[in-house]
Amino acid sequence: MSDSEDVIIEDSDCDEGPLLAINKGEGSTRRGGGSGGFLTSVFTVFNSTVGTGILTLPYSFRMAGAVLGMSLLLVYSAVMACSAYAVVRVADKTNCKSFQQIVRKLLGPRAGIAMSVTIAFYCYLVCVGCLVIVADVAGPLVHHFAGDDSGSGSGDEWYENRRLAIVVGAVLALPPMCLRDFTSLAFTAFLSFAAVVFVVVVVIDKGHNMTTGSPPDFAPEMSPNEAEGSVEWSVAEGYKALFAIPNIALSLQCHIQSPGIYAEVSASSRSTSFFKKVLMSSYALCVILYSSCAFFGYVTFRDHTPANIMQAGYDKGDPMIIVARFCLLVTAICALPINHHPCRAALRDLLVKKEEVVDDGSDDDGDKGRKSLLSSSLASIVSDEAGMLPVDRFFVAEIAIVWVTMTAIAMEVPNLAVLNDIIGFTAGVSVMFIFPGLFLLAIDPFHDNYLATYPTLYRGVGYFFVVFGVTTGIIAAFSFFASIF
């Protein structure tokens, strides 16, 4: 999963006016736009896709084997690129600038409510994942700087306790979680991206040393067997490959962000054929980065590759490992408020009176008269006289409830792989496959000449995305229950 990626929710209605067509390439352009060019768009999509989910890919290769793991990465990259392109194409044809807008326009208000719930749940679990990462990397760092040579860095001392690390990380993330303006958090996006890339470079470097015969820097207490054994190119027990699929799929998500990125492309360049090249280039870069990290992380630790590669038995005193873990720690703490912001926006969309919404930095600027379909059922729990929360009361209650519950849940989640399984069979497959498929099935042929010419192809691709998503969700559910029983 792209766990630290910025998920931006725009809540205004779609432009219902006529489409502004131009005779430039395939597709049509909308009024306005930004100044984004090809390289800027490629980097933005790449940055939106790459997150801390990449840390689970070496474990995926351990489960599936190197060849099958690489095959799964290629297949899911191709399908994800196609489904992201479907989202952008539908956004272009319907004049929508966000994922939620497309859902409301094509699937109706009830589906819009379902989409808000999906995004809130997805971003909430990503926030939990940030705290899990804090716990994973804080132990070795604390042990190195405060422990003694006899400790293992796995909770032997009170200051190495996993729950303490989670609480400290949550406390550090609380002040930026209280910011109302999303732009105040924008500086963390590039920091998170650079930190993740540095971690990947370190993993590749250590793995390269192993493959070239250079002595690796492993922790003194690590068993020599952890650096030995054969690399599994295939898996004798085929069902193990299923455990790799949720991690691979969730590390490739950029669908929620794609309509907004497309809307920022300059008017002179913006077309669906242009953005198809952007997506192809971005996913090609992802495959190169992901496959390198996954392969070299796996060949370094082989049968002992953990769910988070930064939990592996690297030498705790290695300067590069220390810097990498510190970068990952900062990234996770910074990513938590970034992902909390769209979670709050989605919950507000469900619970807050639209006529009372004030500008708090989000992109929710319209649809003021729409009432939440959930208001009546939630009235007895969180409502005022009208059955919905006013803004100020909602803001305080949401911060308190989300902060406490995500901290408590993070304490019970053993590793990122388990969390990815939960996201995979719930919100993840909905965003990546099911909703894009439903878009293609729901769009009016009038909006797309290509659809009018090849309606069977469109519907076939739409059904494929839905079936592919349901299948991936079932696999993720199987992986989750198999890991806990």
Tab-separated table of C-alpha atoms in Angstrom:
chain	number	residue	atom	x	y	z
A	1	MET	CA	0.000	0.000	0.000
A	2	SER	CA	0.880	3.499	-0.642
A	3	ASP	CA	0.484	4.218	2.946
A	4	SER	CA	1.887	7.737	3.169
A	5	GLU	CA	0.442	9.099	0.015
A	6	ASP	CA	-1.637	12.321	0.111
A	7	VAL	CA	-5.319	11.591	-0.508
A	8	ILE	CA	-7.119	14.819	-1.418
A	9	ILE	CA	-10.897	14.941	-1.365
A	10	GLU	CA	-12.781	17.504	-3.415
A	11	ASP	CA	-16.438	17.708	-2.628
A	12	SER	CA	-17.915	20.181	-5.053
A	13	ASP	CA	-20.371	19.139	-7.684
A	14	CYS	CA	-19.283	18.423	-11.215
A	15	ASP	CA	-19.504	21.015	-13.905
A	16	GLU	CA	-22.820	20.293	-15.575
A	17	GLY	CA	-22.131	22.537	-18.564
A	18	PRO	CA	-21.245	21.347	-22.043
A	19	LEU	CA	-17.913	19.726	-22.616
A	20	LEU	CA	-15.245	21.913	-24.164
A	21	ALA	CA	-13.834	19.722	-26.922
A	22	ILE	CA	-10.599	20.401	-28.725
A	23	ASN	CA	-9.089	18.706	-31.697
A	24	LYS	CA	-5.879	17.681	-30.017
A	25	GLY	CA	-5.234	13.997	-29.505
A	26	GLU	CA	-7.789	11.732	-27.929
A	27	GLY	CA	-10.340	13.011	-25.489
A	28	SER	CA	-11.496	16.443	-24.524
A	29	THR	CA	-10.403	19.096	-22.105
A	30	ARG	CA	-12.224	20.988	-19.415
A	31	ARG	CA	-12.148	24.677	-18.815
A	32	GLY	CA	-9.361	26.003	-16.671
A	33	GLY	CA	-6.563	23.736	-15.548
A	34	GLY	CA	-3.151	24.225	-14.071
A	35	SER	CA	0.374	24.531	-15.374
A	36	GLY	CA	1.439	20.888	-15.114
A	37	GLY	CA	3.508	19.429	-17.916
A	38	PHE	CA	4.561	15.895	-18.718
A	39	LEU	CA	7.461	15.569	-16.286
A	40	THR	CA	5.577	17.336	-13.508
A	41	SER	CA	2.582	15.044	-13.970
A	42	VAL	CA	4.760	11.917	-14.062
A	43	PHE	CA	6.487	12.906	-10.824
A	44	THR	CA	3.204	13.787	-9.116
A	45	VAL	CA	1.602	10.449	-10.015
A	46	PHE	CA	4.815	8.636	-9.059
A	47	ASN	CA	4.956	10.497	-5.751
A	48	SER	CA	1.287	9.703	-5.083
A	49	THR	CA	1.863	6.013	-5.749
A	50	VAL	CA	5.124	5.436	-3.878
A	51	GLY	CA	4.677	5.151	-0.140
A	52	THR	CA	5.698	3.062	2.816
A	53	GLY	CA	3.814	0.119	1.321
A	54	ILE	CA	6.973	-0.564	-0.659
A	55	LEU	CA	8.550	-1.816	2.584
A	56	THR	CA	6.340	-4.927	2.455
A	57	LEU	CA	7.369	-5.967	-1.073
A	58	PRO	CA	10.465	-8.013	-0.074
A	59	TYR	CA	8.126	-10.031	2.154
A	60	SER	CA	5.807	-10.477	-0.832
A	61	PHE	CA	8.687	-11.922	-2.857
A	62	ARG	CA	9.464	-14.236	0.046
A	63	MET	CA	5.873	-15.513	-0.018
A	64	ALA	CA	5.531	-15.848	-3.791
A	65	GLY	CA	9.117	-16.535	-4.852
A	66	ALA	CA	11.196	-14.203	-6.987
A	67	VAL	CA	9.753	-15.145	-10.399
A	68	LEU	CA	6.099	-15.349	-9.380
A	69	GLY	CA	6.474	-12.247	-7.215
A	70	MET	CA	7.842	-10.301	-10.177
A	71	SER	CA	5.042	-11.656	-12.380
A	72	LEU	CA	2.404	-10.535	-9.887
A	73	LEU	CA	4.010	-7.099	-9.683
A	74	LEU	CA	3.903	-6.737	-13.484
A	75	VAL	CA	0.312	-7.982	-13.783
A	76	TYR	CA	-1.022	-5.747	-11.021
A	77	SER	CA	0.931	-2.749	-12.320
A	78	ALA	CA	-0.644	-3.197	-15.751
A	79	VAL	CA	-4.182	-3.646	-14.402
A	80	MET	CA	-3.798	-0.743	-11.964
A	81	ALA	CA	-2.506	1.548	-14.711
A	82	CYS	CA	-5.520	0.618	-16.851
A	83	SER	CA	-8.019	1.185	-14.041
A	84	ALA	CA	-6.392	4.530	-13.175
A	85	TYR	CA	-6.648	5.495	-16.847
A	86	ALA	CA	-10.321	4.509	-16.812
A	87	VAL	CA	-10.879	6.854	-13.862
A	88	VAL	CA	-9.127	9.725	-15.659
A	89	ARG	CA	-10.994	9.102	-18.903
A	90	VAL	CA	-14.340	9.136	-17.111
A	91	ALA	CA	-13.303	12.278	-15.183
A	92	ASP	CA	-12.486	13.982	-18.474
A	93	LYS	CA	-15.764	13.006	-20.115
A	94	THR	CA	-17.909	14.024	-17.140
A	95	ASN	CA	-16.061	17.249	-16.238
A	96	CYS	CA	-15.306	16.006	-12.724
A	97	LYS	CA	-12.173	16.945	-10.806
A	98	SER	CA	-12.220	14.370	-8.033
A	99	PHE	CA	-12.981	10.707	-7.431
A	100	GLN	CA	-15.953	11.544	-5.228
A	101	GLN	CA	-17.466	13.824	-7.833
A	102	ILE	CA	-17.393	11.004	-10.390
A	103	VAL	CA	-19.104	8.654	-7.948
A	104	ARG	CA	-21.898	11.140	-7.235
A	105	LYS	CA	-22.488	12.024	-10.861
A	106	LEU	CA	-22.461	8.507	-12.308
A	107	LEU	CA	-23.629	6.333	-9.424
A	108	GLY	CA	-25.862	8.664	-7.422
A	109	PRO	CA	-25.914	10.182	-3.913
A	110	ARG	CA	-26.113	6.860	-2.078
A	111	ALA	CA	-22.980	5.674	-3.842
A	112	GLY	CA	-21.420	9.025	-2.896
A	113	ILE	CA	-22.132	8.223	0.746
A	114	ALA	CA	-20.549	4.788	0.267
A	115	MET	CA	-17.528	6.465	-1.307
A	116	SER	CA	-17.133	8.825	1.645
A	117	VAL	CA	-17.287	5.871	4.031
A	118	THR	CA	-14.731	4.007	1.915
A	119	ILE	CA	-12.272	6.898	1.845
A	120	ALA	CA	-12.702	7.577	5.559
A	121	PHE	CA	-12.066	3.922	6.401
A	122	TYR	CA	-9.144	3.659	3.961
A	123	CYS	CA	-7.387	6.772	5.276
A	124	TYR	CA	-8.115	5.804	8.870
A	125	LEU	CA	-6.365	2.452	8.408
A	126	VAL	CA	-3.452	4.190	6.683
A	127	CYS	CA	-3.107	6.342	9.815
A	128	VAL	CA	-3.049	3.167	11.900
A	129	GLY	CA	-0.359	1.830	9.561
A	130	CYS	CA	1.756	4.927	10.190
A	131	LEU	CA	1.784	4.131	13.906
A	132	VAL	CA	2.637	0.491	13.169
A	133	ILE	CA	5.643	1.687	11.166
A	134	VAL	CA	6.680	3.942	14.068
A	135	ALA	CA	6.633	0.931	16.371
A	136	ASP	CA	8.552	-1.218	13.865
A	137	VAL	CA	11.472	1.162	13.425
A	138	ALA	CA	11.597	2.901	16.802
A	139	GLY	CA	12.653	-0.218	18.724
A	140	PRO	CA	15.991	-0.740	16.950
A	141	LEU	CA	16.756	2.999	17.089
A	142	VAL	CA	16.000	3.254	20.806
A	143	HIS	CA	18.018	0.111	21.479
A	144	HIS	CA	21.013	1.471	19.591
A	145	PHE	CA	21.078	4.819	21.378
A	146	ALA	CA	19.800	3.817	24.828
A	147	GLY	CA	20.104	0.047	25.117
A	148	ASP	CA	22.976	-2.170	26.122
A	149	ASP	CA	24.784	-4.864	24.205
A	150	SER	CA	22.798	-7.636	25.866
A	151	GLY	CA	19.383	-6.368	24.725
A	152	SER	CA	17.721	-7.348	21.513
A	153	GLY	CA	15.796	-4.192	20.771
A	154	SER	CA	12.512	-6.080	20.793
A	155	GLY	CA	10.969	-4.779	23.992
A	156	ASP	CA	13.308	-6.225	26.656
A	157	GLU	CA	13.512	-2.834	28.393
A	158	TRP	CA	10.605	-0.564	29.249
A	159	TYR	CA	11.815	2.135	26.877
A	160	GLU	CA	11.832	-0.383	24.015
A	161	ASN	CA	8.187	-1.294	24.551
A	162	ARG	CA	6.215	-1.301	21.297
A	163	ARG	CA	3.136	0.306	22.831
A	164	LEU	CA	5.186	3.146	24.269
A	165	ALA	CA	6.584	3.886	20.789
A	166	ILE	CA	3.056	3.974	19.367
A	167	VAL	CA	1.830	6.380	22.043
A	168	VAL	CA	4.832	8.700	21.574
A	169	GLY	CA	4.340	8.671	17.791
A	170	ALA	CA	0.636	9.459	18.199
A	171	VAL	CA	1.399	12.334	20.576
A	172	LEU	CA	3.918	13.820	18.113
A	173	ALA	CA	1.381	13.576	15.293
A	174	LEU	CA	-1.467	15.141	17.292
A	175	PRO	CA	-0.598	18.863	16.813
A	176	PRO	CA	-0.471	18.686	12.973
A	177	MET	CA	-3.635	16.551	13.052
A	178	CYS	CA	-5.392	19.574	14.560
A	179	LEU	CA	-4.508	21.845	11.632
A	180	ARG	CA	-7.533	22.779	9.547
A	181	ASP	CA	-5.569	23.904	6.470
A	182	PHE	CA	-4.304	21.082	4.265
A	183	THR	CA	-1.725	23.368	2.627
A	184	SER	CA	0.019	23.619	5.996
A	185	LEU	CA	0.923	19.946	5.586
A	186	ALA	CA	2.047	20.132	1.951
A	187	PHE	CA	5.744	20.431	2.792
A	188	THR	CA	5.749	16.895	4.162
A	189	ALA	CA	4.875	15.296	0.789
A	190	PHE	CA	8.311	15.701	-0.770
A	191	LEU	CA	10.015	14.880	2.539
A	192	SER	CA	8.105	11.597	2.743
A	193	PHE	CA	8.891	10.729	-0.854
A	194	ALA	CA	12.622	11.468	-0.493
A	195	ALA	CA	12.821	9.464	2.729
A	196	VAL	CA	11.161	6.404	1.189
A	197	VAL	CA	13.474	6.545	-1.847
A	198	PHE	CA	16.496	6.749	0.469
A	199	VAL	CA	15.292	3.676	2.375
A	200	VAL	CA	14.919	1.797	-0.911
A	201	VAL	CA	18.450	2.792	-1.961
A	202	VAL	CA	19.795	1.435	1.336
A	203	VAL	CA	17.906	-1.856	0.882
A	204	ILE	CA	19.262	-2.216	-2.672
A	205	ASP	CA	22.805	-1.395	-1.538
A	206	LYS	CA	22.747	-4.021	1.228
A	207	GLY	CA	21.262	-6.601	-1.101
A	208	HIS	CA	23.797	-5.816	-3.791
A	209	ASN	CA	26.616	-6.348	-1.303
A	210	MET	CA	25.164	-9.757	-0.553
A	211	THR	CA	24.886	-10.803	-4.219
A	212	THR	CA	28.428	-9.620	-5.041
A	213	GLY	CA	29.967	-11.505	-2.133
A	214	SER	CA	30.786	-8.488	0.030
A	215	PRO	CA	30.320	-9.181	3.744
A	216	PRO	CA	26.937	-7.757	4.785
A	217	ASP	CA	26.480	-5.612	7.851
A	218	PHE	CA	24.114	-7.613	10.041
A	219	ALA	CA	23.320	-7.283	13.700
A	220	PRO	CA	25.755	-9.283	15.876
A	221	GLU	CA	22.891	-11.226	17.491
A	222	MET	CA	21.439	-12.307	14.155
A	223	SER	CA	21.757	-15.990	13.338
A	224	PRO	CA	24.040	-16.724	10.374
A	225	ASN	CA	21.190	-18.748	8.900
A	226	GLU	CA	19.266	-15.515	8.382
A	227	ALA	CA	21.790	-14.507	5.735
A	228	GLU	CA	22.034	-17.981	4.254
A	229	GLY	CA	19.783	-20.419	2.435
A	230	SER	CA	18.640	-20.518	-1.139
A	231	VAL	CA	16.578	-17.899	-2.928
A	232	GLU	CA	13.181	-19.366	-3.823
A	233	TRP	CA	12.474	-18.626	-7.469
A	234	SER	CA	9.136	-20.422	-7.252
A	235	VAL	CA	6.934	-21.553	-4.379
A	236	ALA	CA	6.405	-25.239	-3.722
A	237	GLU	CA	3.189	-24.500	-1.783
A	238	GLY	CA	1.311	-22.392	-4.288
A	239	TYR	CA	-1.180	-20.949	-1.811
A	240	LYS	CA	1.610	-18.904	-0.196
A	241	ALA	CA	1.649	-16.681	-3.255
A	242	LEU	CA	-1.786	-15.413	-2.236
A	243	PHE	CA	-0.246	-13.695	0.790
A	244	ALA	CA	1.795	-11.500	-1.565
A	245	ILE	CA	-1.143	-10.081	-3.532
A	246	PRO	CA	-2.608	-7.553	-1.017
A	247	ASN	CA	0.811	-5.980	-0.369
A	248	ILE	CA	1.594	-5.682	-4.077
A	249	ALA	CA	-1.816	-4.272	-5.003
A	250	LEU	CA	-1.980	-1.649	-2.246
A	251	SER	CA	1.504	-0.339	-3.026
A	252	LEU	CA	0.295	0.760	-6.488
A	253	GLN	CA	-2.732	2.923	-5.637
A	254	CYS	CA	-2.986	6.420	-7.160
A	255	HIS	CA	-6.619	6.313	-8.269
A	256	ILE	CA	-8.083	8.750	-5.751
A	257	GLN	CA	-5.513	11.391	-6.679
A	258	SER	CA	-5.536	10.880	-10.464
A	259	PRO	CA	-8.540	13.086	-11.385
A	260	GLY	CA	-7.090	15.985	-9.398
A	261	ILE	CA	-3.660	15.557	-10.981
A	262	TYR	CA	-5.254	15.428	-14.430
A	263	ALA	CA	-7.190	18.634	-13.702
A	264	GLU	CA	-3.891	20.418	-13.011
A	265	VAL	CA	-2.382	19.599	-16.406
A	266	SER	CA	-2.023	22.702	-18.574
A	267	ALA	CA	-4.935	23.289	-20.937
A	268	SER	CA	-2.689	23.088	-23.997
A	269	SER	CA	-1.517	19.566	-23.123
A	270	ARG	CA	-4.457	18.063	-21.287
A	271	SER	CA	-6.018	15.095	-23.029
A	272	THR	CA	-6.620	11.481	-22.082
A	273	SER	CA	-3.983	10.285	-24.549
A	274	PHE	CA	-1.463	12.617	-22.881
A	275	PHE	CA	-2.312	11.291	-19.435
A	276	LYS	CA	-2.148	7.717	-20.659
A	277	LYS	CA	1.562	8.330	-21.350
A	278	VAL	CA	1.912	9.899	-17.910
A	279	LEU	CA	0.446	6.818	-16.234
A	280	MET	CA	2.526	4.417	-18.323
A	281	SER	CA	5.728	6.298	-17.470
A	282	SER	CA	4.874	6.566	-13.763
A	283	TYR	CA	4.016	2.893	-13.400
A	284	ALA	CA	7.138	1.897	-15.343
A	285	LEU	CA	9.222	3.843	-12.816
A	286	CYS	CA	7.302	2.186	-9.985
A	287	VAL	CA	8.009	-1.282	-11.383
A	288	ILE	CA	11.737	-0.524	-11.592
A	289	LEU	CA	11.892	0.878	-8.051
A	290	TYR	CA	9.585	-1.724	-6.513
A	291	SER	CA	11.159	-4.765	-8.159
A	292	SER	CA	14.657	-3.632	-7.143
A	293	CYS	CA	13.640	-3.080	-3.521
A	294	ALA	CA	11.658	-6.327	-3.380
A	295	PHE	CA	14.347	-8.498	-4.955
A	296	PHE	CA	17.365	-7.146	-3.089
A	297	GLY	CA	15.503	-7.037	0.217
A	298	TYR	CA	14.444	-10.642	-0.285
A	299	VAL	CA	17.839	-12.033	-1.335
A	300	THR	CA	19.421	-10.375	1.707
A	301	PHE	CA	17.270	-12.162	4.307
A	302	ARG	CA	15.503	-14.866	2.281
A	303	ASP	CA	13.432	-17.110	4.539
A	304	HIS	CA	13.712	-14.573	7.374
A	305	THR	CA	12.499	-11.542	5.408
A	306	PRO	CA	10.045	-9.727	7.727
A	307	ALA	CA	6.767	-8.014	6.777
A	308	ASN	CA	8.551	-4.644	7.069
A	309	ILE	CA	12.060	-4.809	5.596
A	310	MET	CA	13.257	-2.137	8.044
A	311	GLN	CA	12.517	-4.632	10.838
A	312	ALA	CA	15.097	-6.998	9.366
A	313	GLY	CA	18.323	-7.886	11.127
A	314	TYR	CA	20.486	-5.123	9.735
A	315	ASP	CA	23.319	-3.911	11.928
A	316	LYS	CA	21.724	-1.393	14.287
A	317	GLY	CA	24.963	0.582	14.369
A	318	ASP	CA	25.306	0.940	10.586
A	319	PRO	CA	25.082	4.718	9.861
A	320	MET	CA	23.052	4.189	6.672
A	321	ILE	CA	20.578	1.940	8.493
A	322	ILE	CA	20.270	4.452	11.333
A	323	VAL	CA	19.564	7.286	8.887
A	324	ALA	CA	17.120	5.120	6.914
A	325	ARG	CA	15.180	4.155	10.020
A	326	PHE	CA	15.134	7.723	11.273
A	327	CYS	CA	13.860	8.921	7.870
A	328	LEU	CA	11.146	6.295	7.956
A	329	LEU	CA	10.184	7.308	11.494
A	330	VAL	CA	9.814	10.965	10.480
A	331	THR	CA	7.966	9.972	7.318
A	332	ALA	CA	5.414	7.899	9.221
A	333	ILE	CA	4.741	10.683	11.734
A	334	CYS	CA	4.389	13.276	8.955
A	335	ALA	CA	2.201	11.003	6.829
A	336	LEU	CA	-0.298	10.437	9.627
A	337	PRO	CA	-1.792	13.981	9.644
A	338	ILE	CA	-1.665	14.076	5.834
A	339	ASN	CA	-3.872	10.995	5.637
A	340	HIS	CA	-5.998	12.073	8.590
A	341	HIS	CA	-7.067	15.231	6.762
A	342	PRO	CA	-9.038	13.448	3.976
A	343	CYS	CA	-10.398	11.037	6.580
A	344	ARG	CA	-11.792	14.024	8.471
A	345	ALA	CA	-13.122	15.579	5.257
A	346	ALA	CA	-14.961	12.365	4.348
A	347	LEU	CA	-16.441	12.044	7.838
A	348	ARG	CA	-17.491	15.678	7.748
A	349	ASP	CA	-19.196	15.038	4.435
A	350	LEU	CA	-21.271	12.393	6.190
A	351	LEU	CA	-22.004	14.103	9.500
A	352	VAL	CA	-21.815	17.894	9.257
A	353	LYS	CA	-24.559	20.251	8.147
A	354	LYS	CA	-23.490	21.618	4.788
A	355	GLU	CA	-24.906	25.068	5.526
A	356	GLU	CA	-22.566	25.324	8.543
A	357	VAL	CA	-19.392	24.211	6.798
A	358	VAL	CA	-16.648	26.809	6.942
A	359	ASP	CA	-13.453	26.966	4.976
A	360	ASP	CA	-10.993	24.805	6.872
A	361	GLY	CA	-8.550	24.295	4.048
A	362	SER	CA	-10.161	21.331	2.362
A	363	ASP	CA	-11.535	21.305	-1.151
A	364	ASP	CA	-15.148	20.850	-0.060
A	365	ASP	CA	-16.690	23.977	-1.531
A	366	GLY	CA	-20.089	23.031	-2.822
A	367	ASP	CA	-23.205	20.985	-2.465
A	368	LYS	CA	-24.235	23.024	0.566
A	369	GLY	CA	-27.848	22.037	0.442
A	370	ARG	CA	-27.317	18.269	0.379
A	371	LYS	CA	-28.278	16.381	3.531
A	372	SER	CA	-26.438	13.329	4.757
A	373	LEU	CA	-28.274	10.046	4.282
A	374	LEU	CA	-26.662	8.834	7.485
A	375	SER	CA	-27.864	11.714	9.637
A	376	SER	CA	-31.012	10.088	10.963
A	377	SER	CA	-29.321	6.849	11.985
A	378	LEU	CA	-26.481	8.663	13.721
A	379	ALA	CA	-28.618	11.330	15.338
A	380	SER	CA	-29.018	9.509	18.629
A	381	ILE	CA	-25.257	9.221	18.991
A	382	VAL	CA	-23.641	12.393	17.695
A	383	SER	CA	-26.354	14.802	16.640
A	384	ASP	CA	-27.710	18.179	17.510
A	385	GLU	CA	-31.340	19.233	17.025
A	386	ALA	CA	-31.151	18.855	13.250
A	387	GLY	CA	-29.661	15.389	13.438
A	388	MET	CA	-26.165	16.407	12.335
A	389	LEU	CA	-23.075	17.726	14.038
A	390	PRO	CA	-22.161	21.420	13.837
A	391	VAL	CA	-18.637	22.075	12.595
A	392	ASP	CA	-16.901	23.008	15.853
A	393	ARG	CA	-18.369	20.111	17.804
A	394	PHE	CA	-17.530	17.731	14.982
A	395	PHE	CA	-13.933	18.966	14.762
A	396	VAL	CA	-13.210	18.344	18.450
A	397	ALA	CA	-15.068	15.031	18.618
A	398	GLU	CA	-13.473	13.685	15.445
A	399	ILE	CA	-9.929	14.491	16.568
A	400	ALA	CA	-10.486	12.867	19.962
A	401	ILE	CA	-12.199	9.719	18.705
A	402	VAL	CA	-9.857	9.097	15.770
A	403	TRP	CA	-6.707	9.729	17.805
A	404	VAL	CA	-7.704	7.423	20.667
A	405	THR	CA	-9.048	4.587	18.521
A	406	MET	CA	-6.233	4.535	15.978
A	407	THR	CA	-3.660	4.452	18.798
A	408	ALA	CA	-5.459	1.552	20.472
A	409	ILE	CA	-5.854	-0.405	17.239
A	410	ALA	CA	-2.195	0.123	16.256
A	411	MET	CA	-1.177	-1.532	19.524
A	412	GLU	CA	-3.014	-4.688	18.475
A	413	VAL	CA	-1.799	-4.880	14.843
A	414	PRO	CA	1.280	-7.130	14.677
A	415	ASN	CA	2.684	-5.937	11.326
A	416	LEU	CA	1.971	-4.057	8.106
A	417	ALA	CA	1.111	-7.202	6.155
A	418	VAL	CA	-1.915	-7.886	8.368
A	419	LEU	CA	-3.093	-4.293	8.006
A	420	ASN	CA	-2.679	-4.449	4.223
A	421	ASP	CA	-4.859	-7.558	4.176
A	422	ILE	CA	-7.615	-5.684	6.054
A	423	ILE	CA	-7.417	-2.703	3.710
A	424	GLY	CA	-7.212	-5.024	0.735
A	425	PHE	CA	-10.494	-6.836	1.226
A	426	THR	CA	-12.356	-3.684	2.274
A	427	ALA	CA	-11.642	-0.180	0.993
A	428	GLY	CA	-8.623	-0.918	-1.184
A	429	VAL	CA	-10.273	-3.067	-3.838
A	430	SER	CA	-13.240	-0.691	-3.990
A	431	VAL	CA	-11.079	2.291	-4.908
A	432	MET	CA	-8.660	0.467	-7.199
A	433	PHE	CA	-10.958	-1.847	-9.148
A	434	ILE	CA	-14.660	-1.950	-8.270
A	435	PHE	CA	-15.519	1.754	-8.553
A	436	PRO	CA	-13.485	2.232	-11.794
A	437	GLY	CA	-15.340	-0.754	-13.258
A	438	LEU	CA	-18.694	0.679	-12.189
A	439	PHE	CA	-17.743	4.009	-13.786
A	440	LEU	CA	-17.297	2.334	-17.156
A	441	LEU	CA	-20.591	0.487	-16.768
A	442	ALA	CA	-22.506	3.624	-15.742
A	443	ILE	CA	-21.165	6.313	-18.083
A	444	ASP	CA	-23.541	7.506	-20.791
A	445	PRO	CA	-22.275	6.664	-24.306
A	446	PHE	CA	-23.096	10.269	-25.248
A	447	HIS	CA	-20.094	11.430	-23.234
A	448	ASP	CA	-17.545	9.334	-25.088
A	449	ASN	CA	-17.366	8.736	-28.823
A	450	TYR	CA	-15.108	5.735	-28.268
A	451	LEU	CA	-17.677	4.241	-25.897
A	452	ALA	CA	-20.441	4.825	-28.429
A	453	THR	CA	-18.361	3.028	-31.064
A	454	TYR	CA	-17.200	0.124	-28.875
A	455	PRO	CA	-19.814	-0.237	-26.100
A	456	THR	CA	-19.168	-3.963	-25.668
A	457	LEU	CA	-15.457	-3.347	-25.068
A	458	TYR	CA	-16.157	-0.728	-22.424
A	459	ARG	CA	-18.644	-2.903	-20.614
A	460	GLY	CA	-16.318	-5.896	-20.850
A	461	VAL	CA	-13.456	-3.918	-19.292
A	462	GLY	CA	-15.814	-2.611	-16.622
A	463	TYR	CA	-16.946	-6.109	-15.675
A	464	PHE	CA	-13.321	-7.271	-15.702
A	465	PHE	CA	-12.309	-4.577	-13.192
A	466	VAL	CA	-15.212	-5.471	-10.897
A	467	VAL	CA	-14.501	-9.220	-11.030
A	468	PHE	CA	-10.756	-8.623	-10.639
A	469	GLY	CA	-11.408	-6.420	-7.607
A	470	VAL	CA	-13.771	-8.895	-5.964
A	471	THR	CA	-11.261	-11.696	-6.560
A	472	THR	CA	-8.435	-9.625	-5.074
A	473	GLY	CA	-10.628	-8.821	-2.073
A	474	ILE	CA	-11.383	-12.499	-1.482
A	475	ILE	CA	-7.671	-13.311	-1.677
A	476	ALA	CA	-6.873	-10.517	0.798
A	477	ALA	CA	-9.553	-11.823	3.168
A	478	PHE	CA	-8.130	-15.338	2.907
A	479	SER	CA	-4.618	-14.003	3.577
A	480	PHE	CA	-5.862	-12.095	6.631
A	481	PHE	CA	-7.732	-14.985	8.232
A	482	ALA	CA	-4.937	-17.444	7.411
A	483	SER	CA	-2.442	-15.174	9.188
A	484	ILE	CA	-4.435	-14.898	12.406
A	485	PHE	CA	-5.635	-18.486	12.751
